[in-house]
Structures are given as structure tokens and as C-alpha cells.
């Protein structure tokens, strides 16, 4: 039988890989949730194009907000990185303090 290969990397490296994986999963989930309302509304409109012609102004406003939900992704990604990556937080803090000083 072939010898078993040991996994290379320290505990710290494995911990960083786990944190990176969690951050990527979170970013992917947020991406899907941000685009989901737009996809649903677009498909609904393709199925029943007359549906949007008989809506009140309030309903159309909500539909517009939901259809534009993917714009939230622009704000969500920096928040994800801020909460999950201490190095990112430190770099942002440095950049902000430099900007304030100059």
C-alpha cells in the first residue's frame, strides 16, 4: 500500500484557510440573496407580462426596490470583508487615519 501523505501546513495556516472558506461562502450567499429578487421579478415578468400593468403606485415602488436589490451587493461586500478579515479592518483603519491626517 502507498504511504499516507500528511497534510502540510501549520494550525495557523489551516485556521486561515477555514476563515477564507467561511468568508467566500458568506459572500456567495449574500450574492445570491441580493440577486434573487431581481431574478424572480424578471422571470415573473416573462411569464405574465401583463402583471405589472395593473399594480398600484405603492406596489410598483416595492417592485422597483426589490428589482434593484442587487445594488445592495456593492455595500455588502465591504461589510463582509470588514467583519470577517482582521487584516482588511487594519488596512482600512490605516487608510482612514492617513486620510484624516492629510
CSV table of N, CA, C and O in Angstrom, one decimal:
chain,number,residue,atom,x,y,z
A,1,UNK,N,0.8,-1.2,0.0
A,1,UNK,CA,0.0,0.0,0.0
A,1,UNK,C,0.9,1.3,0.0
A,1,UNK,O,1.9,1.3,0.6
A,2,UNK,N,0.3,2.3,-0.6
A,2,UNK,CA,1.1,3.6,-0.7
A,2,UNK,C,1.0,4.3,0.6
A,2,UNK,O,0.1,4.2,1.4
A,3,UNK,N,2.1,4.9,1.0
A,3,UNK,CA,2.2,5.6,2.3
A,3,UNK,C,1.2,6.8,2.3
A,3,UNK,O,1.0,7.4,1.2
A,4,UNK,N,0.6,7.1,3.4
A,4,UNK,CA,-0.3,8.2,3.6
A,4,UNK,C,0.5,9.5,3.6
A,4,UNK,O,1.4,9.6,4.3
A,5,UNK,N,0.0,10.4,2.9
A,5,UNK,CA,0.6,11.7,2.9
A,5,UNK,C,0.0,12.6,4.0
A,5,UNK,O,-1.2,12.6,4.1
A,6,UNK,N,0.9,13.3,4.7
A,6,UNK,CA,0.4,14.1,5.8
A,6,UNK,C,0.0,15.5,5.2
A,6,UNK,O,0.6,15.9,4.2
A,7,UNK,N,-1.0,16.1,5.7
A,7,UNK,CA,-1.4,17.4,5.3
A,7,UNK,C,-0.4,18.4,5.7
A,7,UNK,O,0.0,18.5,6.9
A,8,UNK,N,0.2,19.2,4.8
A,8,UNK,CA,1.2,20.2,5.1
A,8,UNK,C,0.5,21.5,5.6
A,8,UNK,O,-0.6,21.8,5.1
A,9,UNK,N,1.2,22.2,6.4
A,9,UNK,CA,0.6,23.4,6.9
A,9,UNK,C,0.4,23.4,8.4
A,9,UNK,O,0.1,22.4,9.0
A,10,UNK,N,0.7,24.5,9.0
A,10,UNK,CA,0.5,24.6,10.5
A,10,UNK,C,-1.0,24.8,10.8
A,10,UNK,O,-1.8,24.9,10.0
A,11,UNK,N,-1.2,24.8,12.1
A,11,UNK,CA,-2.6,25.0,12.6
A,11,UNK,C,-3.0,26.4,12.2
A,11,UNK,O,-4.2,26.6,11.8
A,12,UNK,N,-2.1,27.4,12.2
A,12,UNK,CA,-2.5,28.7,11.8
A,12,UNK,C,-2.9,28.8,10.3
A,12,UNK,O,-3.9,29.4,10.0
A,13,UNK,N,-2.2,28.1,9.5
A,13,UNK,CA,-2.5,28.0,8.0
A,13,UNK,C,-3.9,27.4,7.8
A,13,UNK,O,-4.7,27.9,7.0
A,14,UNK,N,-4.1,26.3,8.5
A,14,UNK,CA,-5.4,25.7,8.4
A,14,UNK,C,-6.5,26.6,8.9
A,14,UNK,O,-7.6,26.6,8.3
A,15,UNK,N,-6.3,27.3,10.0
A,15,UNK,CA,-7.3,28.2,10.5
A,15,UNK,C,-7.6,29.3,9.5
A,15,UNK,O,-8.7,29.7,9.3
A,16,UNK,N,-6.5,29.9,8.9
A,16,UNK,CA,-6.7,30.9,7.9
A,16,UNK,C,-7.5,30.4,6.7
A,16,UNK,O,-8.3,31.1,6.1
A,17,UNK,N,-7.2,29.1,6.3
A,17,UNK,CA,-8.0,28.5,5.2
A,17,UNK,C,-9.5,28.4,5.5
A,17,UNK,O,-10.3,28.7,4.7
A,18,UNK,N,-9.7,28.0,6.8
A,18,UNK,CA,-11.1,27.9,7.2
A,18,UNK,C,-11.8,29.3,7.2
A,18,UNK,O,-13.0,29.4,6.8
A,19,UNK,N,-11.1,30.3,7.7
A,19,UNK,CA,-11.7,31.6,7.7
A,19,UNK,C,-12.0,32.1,6.3
A,19,UNK,O,-13.0,32.7,6.0
A,20,UNK,N,-11.0,31.9,5.4
A,20,UNK,CA,-11.2,32.3,4.0
A,20,UNK,C,-12.4,31.5,3.4
A,20,UNK,O,-13.2,32.1,2.7
A,21,UNK,N,-12.5,30.3,3.7
A,21,UNK,CA,-13.7,29.5,3.1
A,21,UNK,C,-15.0,30.0,3.6
A,21,UNK,O,-15.9,30.2,2.9
A,22,UNK,N,-15.0,30.4,4.9
A,22,UNK,CA,-16.3,30.9,5.5
A,22,UNK,C,-16.6,32.3,4.9
A,22,UNK,O,-17.8,32.6,4.6
A,23,UNK,N,-15.6,33.1,4.6
A,23,UNK,CA,-15.8,34.4,4.0
A,23,UNK,C,-16.4,34.2,2.6
A,23,UNK,O,-17.3,34.9,2.2
A,24,UNK,N,-15.8,33.3,1.8
A,24,UNK,CA,-16.3,33.1,0.5
A,24,UNK,C,-17.7,32.5,0.4
A,24,UNK,O,-18.5,32.9,-0.4
A,25,UNK,N,-18.0,31.6,1.4
A,25,UNK,CA,-19.4,31.1,1.4
A,25,UNK,C,-20.3,32.2,1.8
A,25,UNK,O,-21.4,32.3,1.1
A,26,UNK,N,-20.0,33.1,2.7
A,26,UNK,CA,-20.8,34.2,3.1
A,26,UNK,C,-21.0,35.1,1.9
A,26,UNK,O,-22.1,35.6,1.6
A,27,UNK,N,-19.9,35.5,1.2
A,27,UNK,CA,-20.0,36.3,0.1
A,27,UNK,C,-20.9,35.7,-1.0
A,27,UNK,O,-21.7,36.4,-1.7
A,28,UNK,N,-20.8,34.4,-1.2
A,28,UNK,CA,-21.6,33.8,-2.2
A,28,UNK,C,-23.1,33.8,-1.9
A,28,UNK,O,-24.0,34.0,-2.7
A,29,UNK,N,-23.4,33.5,-0.6
A,29,UNK,CA,-24.8,33.6,-0.1
A,29,UNK,C,-25.4,34.9,-0.3
A,29,UNK,O,-26.5,35.1,-0.7
A,30,UNK,N,-24.6,36.0,0.1
A,30,UNK,CA,-25.1,37.3,0.0
A,30,UNK,C,-25.3,37.7,-1.5
A,30,UNK,O,-26.3,38.3,-1.8
A,31,UNK,N,-24.4,37.3,-2.3
A,31,UNK,CA,-24.6,37.5,-3.8
A,31,UNK,C,-25.9,36.9,-4.3
A,31,UNK,O,-26.7,37.6,-5.0
A,32,UNK,N,-26.2,35.7,-3.9
A,32,UNK,CA,-27.4,35.0,-4.4
A,32,UNK,C,-28.6,35.7,-3.8
A,32,UNK,O,-29.6,35.9,-4.5
A,33,UNK,N,-28.6,36.1,-2.5
A,33,UNK,CA,-29.7,36.7,-1.9
A,33,UNK,C,-30.0,38.1,-2.5
A,33,UNK,O,-31.1,38.6,-2.6
A,34,UNK,N,-28.9,38.8,-2.9
A,34,UNK,CA,-29.0,40.1,-3.5
A,34,UNK,C,-29.6,40.1,-4.9
A,34,UNK,O,-30.4,40.9,-5.3
A,35,UNK,N,-29.3,39.1,-5.6
A,35,UNK,CA,-29.8,38.9,-7.0
A,35,UNK,C,-31.1,38.2,-7.1
A,35,UNK,O,-31.8,38.3,-8.1
A,36,UNK,N,-31.5,37.4,-6.1
A,36,UNK,CA,-32.7,36.6,-6.1
A,36,UNK,C,-34.0,37.4,-6.4
A,36,UNK,O,-34.7,37.0,-7.3
A,37,UNK,N,-34.3,38.5,-5.8
A,37,UNK,CA,-35.5,39.3,-6.1
A,37,UNK,C,-35.5,39.8,-7.6
A,37,UNK,O,-36.6,39.7,-8.2
A,38,UNK,N,-34.4,40.2,-8.1
A,38,UNK,CA,-34.3,40.6,-9.5
A,38,UNK,C,-34.6,39.5,-10.4
A,38,UNK,O,-35.4,39.6,-11.4
A,39,UNK,N,-34.0,38.3,-10.2
A,39,UNK,CA,-34.3,37.1,-11.0
A,39,UNK,C,-35.8,36.7,-10.9
A,39,UNK,O,-36.3,36.4,-12.0
A,40,UNK,N,-36.3,36.7,-9.8
A,40,UNK,CA,-37.7,36.3,-9.6
A,40,UNK,C,-38.6,37.3,-10.4
A,40,UNK,O,-39.5,36.9,-11.1
A,41,UNK,N,-38.4,38.6,-10.2
A,41,UNK,CA,-39.3,39.6,-10.9
A,41,UNK,C,-39.1,39.5,-12.4
A,41,UNK,O,-40.1,39.6,-13.1
A,42,UNK,N,-37.9,39.4,-12.8
A,42,UNK,CA,-37.6,39.3,-14.3
A,42,UNK,C,-38.3,38.0,-14.9
A,42,UNK,O,-39.0,38.1,-15.9
A,43,UNK,N,-38.2,36.9,-14.2
A,43,UNK,CA,-38.9,35.7,-14.7
A,43,UNK,C,-40.4,35.8,-14.6
A,43,UNK,O,-41.1,35.4,-15.5
A,44,UNK,N,-40.9,36.4,-13.6
A,44,UNK,CA,-42.3,36.6,-13.4
A,44,UNK,C,-42.8,37.5,-14.6
A,44,UNK,O,-43.9,37.2,-15.1
A,45,UNK,N,-42.1,38.5,-14.9
A,45,UNK,CA,-42.5,39.4,-16.0
A,45,UNK,C,-42.5,38.7,-17.3
A,45,UNK,O,-43.3,38.9,-18.2
A,46,UNK,N,-41.5,37.7,-17.5
A,46,UNK,CA,-41.5,36.9,-18.7
A,46,UNK,C,-42.7,36.0,-18.8
A,46,UNK,O,-43.2,35.7,-19.9
A,47,UNK,N,-43.1,35.5,-17.7
A,47,UNK,CA,-44.3,34.6,-17.6
A,47,UNK,C,-45.6,35.3,-17.8
A,47,UNK,O,-46.4,34.9,-18.6
A,48,UNK,N,-45.7,36.4,-17.1
A,48,UNK,CA,-47.0,37.2,-17.2
A,48,UNK,C,-46.7,38.6,-17.4
A,48,UNK,O,-46.6,39.4,-16.4
A,49,UNK,N,-46.5,39.1,-18.6
A,49,UNK,CA,-46.1,40.4,-18.9
A,49,UNK,C,-47.2,41.5,-18.5
A,49,UNK,O,-46.9,42.6,-18.3
A,50,UNK,N,-48.4,41.1,-18.4
A,50,UNK,CA,-49.5,42.0,-18.1
A,50,UNK,C,-49.6,42.3,-16.6
A,50,UNK,O,-50.2,43.2,-16.1
A,51,UNK,N,-48.9,41.5,-15.7
A,51,UNK,CA,-49.0,41.6,-14.3
A,51,UNK,C,-48.6,43.0,-13.8
A,51,UNK,O,-49.2,43.5,-12.9
A,52,UNK,N,-47.6,43.6,-14.3
A,52,UNK,CA,-47.1,44.8,-13.8
A,52,UNK,C,-47.9,46.0,-14.3
A,52,UNK,O,-47.7,47.1,-13.8
A,53,UNK,N,-48.8,45.8,-15.3
A,53,UNK,CA,-49.6,46.9,-15.8
A,53,UNK,C,-50.7,47.3,-14.9
A,53,UNK,O,-51.3,48.4,-15.0
A,54,UNK,N,-51.1,46.4,-14.0
A,54,UNK,CA,-52.3,46.6,-13.1
A,54,UNK,C,-51.9,46.7,-11.7
A,54,UNK,O,-52.6,46.3,-10.8
A,55,UNK,N,-50.8,47.3,-11.4
A,55,UNK,CA,-50.3,47.5,-10.0
A,55,UNK,C,-50.5,48.9,-9.5
A,55,UNK,O,-50.4,49.8,-10.3
A,56,UNK,N,-50.7,49.1,-8.2
A,56,UNK,CA,-50.8,50.4,-7.7
A,56,UNK,C,-49.4,51.1,-7.6
A,56,UNK,O,-48.4,50.4,-7.8
A,57,UNK,N,-49.3,52.4,-7.4
A,57,UNK,CA,-48.0,53.1,-7.3
A,57,UNK,C,-47.2,52.5,-6.2
A,57,UNK,O,-46.0,52.3,-6.4
A,58,UNK,N,-47.8,52.2,-5.1
A,58,UNK,CA,-47.0,51.6,-3.9
A,58,UNK,C,-46.4,50.3,-4.3
A,58,UNK,O,-45.3,50.0,-4.0
A,59,UNK,N,-47.2,49.4,-4.9
A,59,UNK,CA,-46.8,48.1,-5.3
A,59,UNK,C,-45.6,48.2,-6.3
A,59,UNK,O,-44.6,47.5,-6.3
A,60,UNK,N,-45.8,49.1,-7.3
A,60,UNK,CA,-44.7,49.3,-8.3
A,60,UNK,C,-43.4,49.8,-7.6
A,60,UNK,O,-42.3,49.5,-8.0
A,61,UNK,N,-43.6,50.7,-6.6
A,61,UNK,CA,-42.4,51.2,-5.8
A,61,UNK,C,-41.7,50.0,-5.2
A,61,UNK,O,-40.4,49.9,-5.2
A,62,UNK,N,-42.4,49.1,-4.5
A,62,UNK,CA,-41.8,48.0,-3.9
A,62,UNK,C,-41.2,47.1,-4.9
A,62,UNK,O,-40.1,46.5,-4.7
A,63,UNK,N,-41.8,46.8,-6.0
A,63,UNK,CA,-41.3,46.0,-7.0
A,63,UNK,C,-40.0,46.6,-7.6
A,63,UNK,O,-39.0,45.9,-7.8
A,64,UNK,N,-39.9,47.9,-7.7
A,64,UNK,CA,-38.7,48.6,-8.2
A,64,UNK,C,-37.6,48.4,-7.1
A,64,UNK,O,-36.4,48.2,-7.5
A,65,UNK,N,-37.9,48.6,-5.9
A,65,UNK,CA,-36.9,48.4,-4.8
A,65,UNK,C,-36.4,46.9,-4.8
A,65,UNK,O,-35.1,46.7,-4.8
A,66,UNK,N,-37.3,46.0,-4.9
A,66,UNK,CA,-36.8,44.6,-5.0
A,66,UNK,C,-36.0,44.3,-6.2
A,66,UNK,O,-35.1,43.5,-6.2
A,67,UNK,N,-36.5,44.9,-7.3
A,67,UNK,CA,-35.8,44.6,-8.6
A,67,UNK,C,-34.4,45.2,-8.6
A,67,UNK,O,-33.5,44.8,-9.3
A,68,UNK,N,-34.2,46.2,-7.8
A,68,UNK,CA,-32.9,46.9,-7.7
A,68,UNK,C,-32.0,46.4,-6.5
A,68,UNK,O,-31.0,47.0,-6.1
A,69,UNK,N,-32.4,45.3,-5.9
A,69,UNK,CA,-31.8,44.8,-4.7
A,69,UNK,C,-30.3,44.4,-4.9
A,69,UNK,O,-29.5,44.4,-4.0
A,70,UNK,N,-30.0,44.1,-6.2
A,70,UNK,CA,-28.6,43.7,-6.5
A,70,UNK,C,-27.6,44.8,-6.2
A,70,UNK,O,-26.4,44.6,-6.0
A,71,UNK,N,-28.1,46.1,-6.1
A,71,UNK,CA,-27.2,47.2,-5.8
A,71,UNK,C,-26.7,47.1,-4.4
A,71,UNK,O,-25.7,47.7,-4.0
A,72,UNK,N,-27.4,46.4,-3.5
A,72,UNK,CA,-27.0,46.2,-2.1
A,72,UNK,C,-25.7,45.5,-2.1
A,72,UNK,O,-24.9,45.6,-1.1
A,73,UNK,N,-25.4,44.7,-3.1
A,73,UNK,CA,-24.2,43.9,-3.1
A,73,UNK,C,-22.9,44.8,-3.0
A,73,UNK,O,-21.9,44.5,-2.4
A,74,UNK,N,-23.0,46.0,-3.6
A,74,UNK,CA,-21.9,47.0,-3.6
A,74,UNK,C,-21.6,47.4,-2.2
A,74,UNK,O,-20.4,47.7,-1.8
A,75,UNK,N,-22.6,47.5,-1.3
A,75,UNK,CA,-22.4,47.8,0.1
A,75,UNK,C,-22.1,46.6,0.9
A,75,UNK,O,-21.4,46.7,1.9
A,76,UNK,N,-22.6,45.5,0.5
A,76,UNK,CA,-22.5,44.3,1.4
A,76,UNK,C,-21.1,43.7,1.4
A,76,UNK,O,-20.6,43.2,2.4
A,77,UNK,N,-20.4,43.7,0.2
A,77,UNK,CA,-19.1,43.1,0.1
A,77,UNK,C,-18.1,43.7,1.1
A,77,UNK,O,-17.4,43.0,1.8
A,78,UNK,N,-18.0,45.1,1.1
A,78,UNK,CA,-17.0,45.6,2.1
A,78,UNK,C,-17.4,45.3,3.5
A,78,UNK,O,-16.5,45.1,4.4
A,79,UNK,N,-18.7,45.2,3.8
A,79,UNK,CA,-19.1,44.8,5.2
A,79,UNK,C,-18.7,43.4,5.5
A,79,UNK,O,-18.2,43.1,6.6
A,80,UNK,N,-18.8,42.5,4.5
A,80,UNK,CA,-18.4,41.1,4.7
A,80,UNK,C,-16.9,41.0,5.0
A,80,UNK,O,-16.5,40.4,6.0
A,81,UNK,N,-16.1,41.7,4.2
A,81,UNK,CA,-14.7,41.7,4.4
A,81,UNK,C,-14.3,42.4,5.8
A,81,UNK,O,-13.4,41.9,6.4
A,82,UNK,N,-15.0,43.4,6.1
A,82,UNK,CA,-14.7,44.1,7.4
A,82,UNK,C,-15.0,43.2,8.6
A,82,UNK,O,-14.2,43.1,9.5
A,83,UNK,N,-16.1,42.4,8.6
A,83,UNK,CA,-16.4,41.6,9.7
A,83,UNK,C,-15.7,40.3,9.7
A,83,UNK,O,-15.5,39.7,10.8
A,84,UNK,N,-15.2,39.8,8.6
A,84,UNK,CA,-14.5,38.5,8.6
A,84,UNK,C,-13.0,38.6,8.4
A,84,UNK,O,-12.4,37.5,8.6
A,85,UNK,N,-12.4,39.7,8.2
A,85,UNK,CA,-11.0,39.7,7.9
A,85,UNK,C,-10.3,40.8,8.7
A,85,UNK,O,-10.5,42.0,8.4
A,86,UNK,N,-9.6,40.5,9.7
A,86,UNK,CA,-9.0,41.4,10.6
A,86,UNK,C,-7.9,42.3,9.9
A,86,UNK,O,-7.7,43.4,10.2
A,87,UNK,N,-7.2,41.6,8.9
A,87,UNK,CA,-6.2,42.4,8.1
A,87,UNK,C,-6.9,43.5,7.3
A,87,UNK,O,-6.4,44.6,7.2
A,88,UNK,N,-8.0,43.2,6.7
A,88,UNK,CA,-8.8,44.2,6.0
A,88,UNK,C,-9.2,45.3,6.9
A,88,UNK,O,-9.0,46.5,6.5
A,89,UNK,N,-9.7,45.0,8.1
A,89,UNK,CA,-10.0,46.1,9.0
A,89,UNK,C,-8.8,47.0,9.4
A,89,UNK,O,-8.9,48.2,9.4
A,90,UNK,N,-7.7,46.3,9.6
A,90,UNK,CA,-6.5,47.1,9.9
A,90,UNK,C,-6.1,48.0,8.7
A,90,UNK,O,-5.7,49.2,8.9
A,91,UNK,N,-6.1,47.5,7.5
A,91,UNK,CA,-5.8,48.3,6.4
A,91,UNK,C,-6.7,49.5,6.1
A,91,UNK,O,-6.3,50.6,5.8
A,92,UNK,N,-8.0,49.2,6.3
A,92,UNK,CA,-9.0,50.3,6.2
A,92,UNK,C,-8.7,51.4,7.3
A,92,UNK,O,-8.8,52.6,7.0
A,93,UNK,N,-8.5,50.9,8.5
A,93,UNK,CA,-8.2,51.8,9.6
A,93,UNK,C,-7.0,52.7,9.3
A,93,UNK,O,-7.0,53.9,9.5
A,94,UNK,N,-5.9,52.1,8.7
A,94,UNK,CA,-4.7,52.8,8.4
A,94,UNK,C,-5.0,53.9,7.3
A,94,UNK,O,-4.6,55.0,7.3
A,95,UNK,N,-5.8,53.5,6.3
A,95,UNK,CA,-6.1,54.4,5.2
A,95,UNK,C,-7.0,55.5,5.7
A,95,UNK,O,-6.8,56.7,5.3
A,96,UNK,N,-7.9,55.3,6.6
A,96,UNK,CA,-8.7,56.3,7.1
A,96,UNK,C,-7.9,57.3,8.0
A,96,UNK,O,-8.1,58.5,7.9
A,97,UNK,N,-7.0,56.8,8.8
A,97,UNK,CA,-6.2,57.7,9.6
A,97,UNK,C,-5.3,58.5,8.8
A,97,UNK,O,-5.0,59.7,9.1
A,98,UNK,N,-4.7,57.9,7.7
A,98,UNK,CA,-3.9,58.7,6.8
A,98,UNK,C,-4.7,59.8,6.1
A,98,UNK,O,-4.2,60.9,5.9
A,99,UNK,N,-5.9,59.5,5.7
A,99,UNK,CA,-6.7,60.5,5.0
A,99,UNK,C,-7.1,61.6,6.0
A,99,UNK,O,-7.2,62.8,5.5
A,100,UNK,N,-7.3,61.3,7.2
A,100,UNK,CA,-7.7,62.3,8.2
A,100,UNK,C,-6.5,63.2,8.5
A,100,UNK,O,-6.7,64.5,8.6
A,101,UNK,N,-5.3,62.7,8.6
A,101,UNK,CA,-4.1,63.5,8.8
A,101,UNK,C,-3.7,64.4,7.7
A,101,UNK,O,-3.2,65.5,8.0
A,102,UNK,N,-4.0,64.0,6.5
A,102,UNK,CA,-3.6,64.9,5.4
A,102,UNK,C,-4.6,65.9,4.9
A,102,UNK,O,-5.5,66.2,5.5
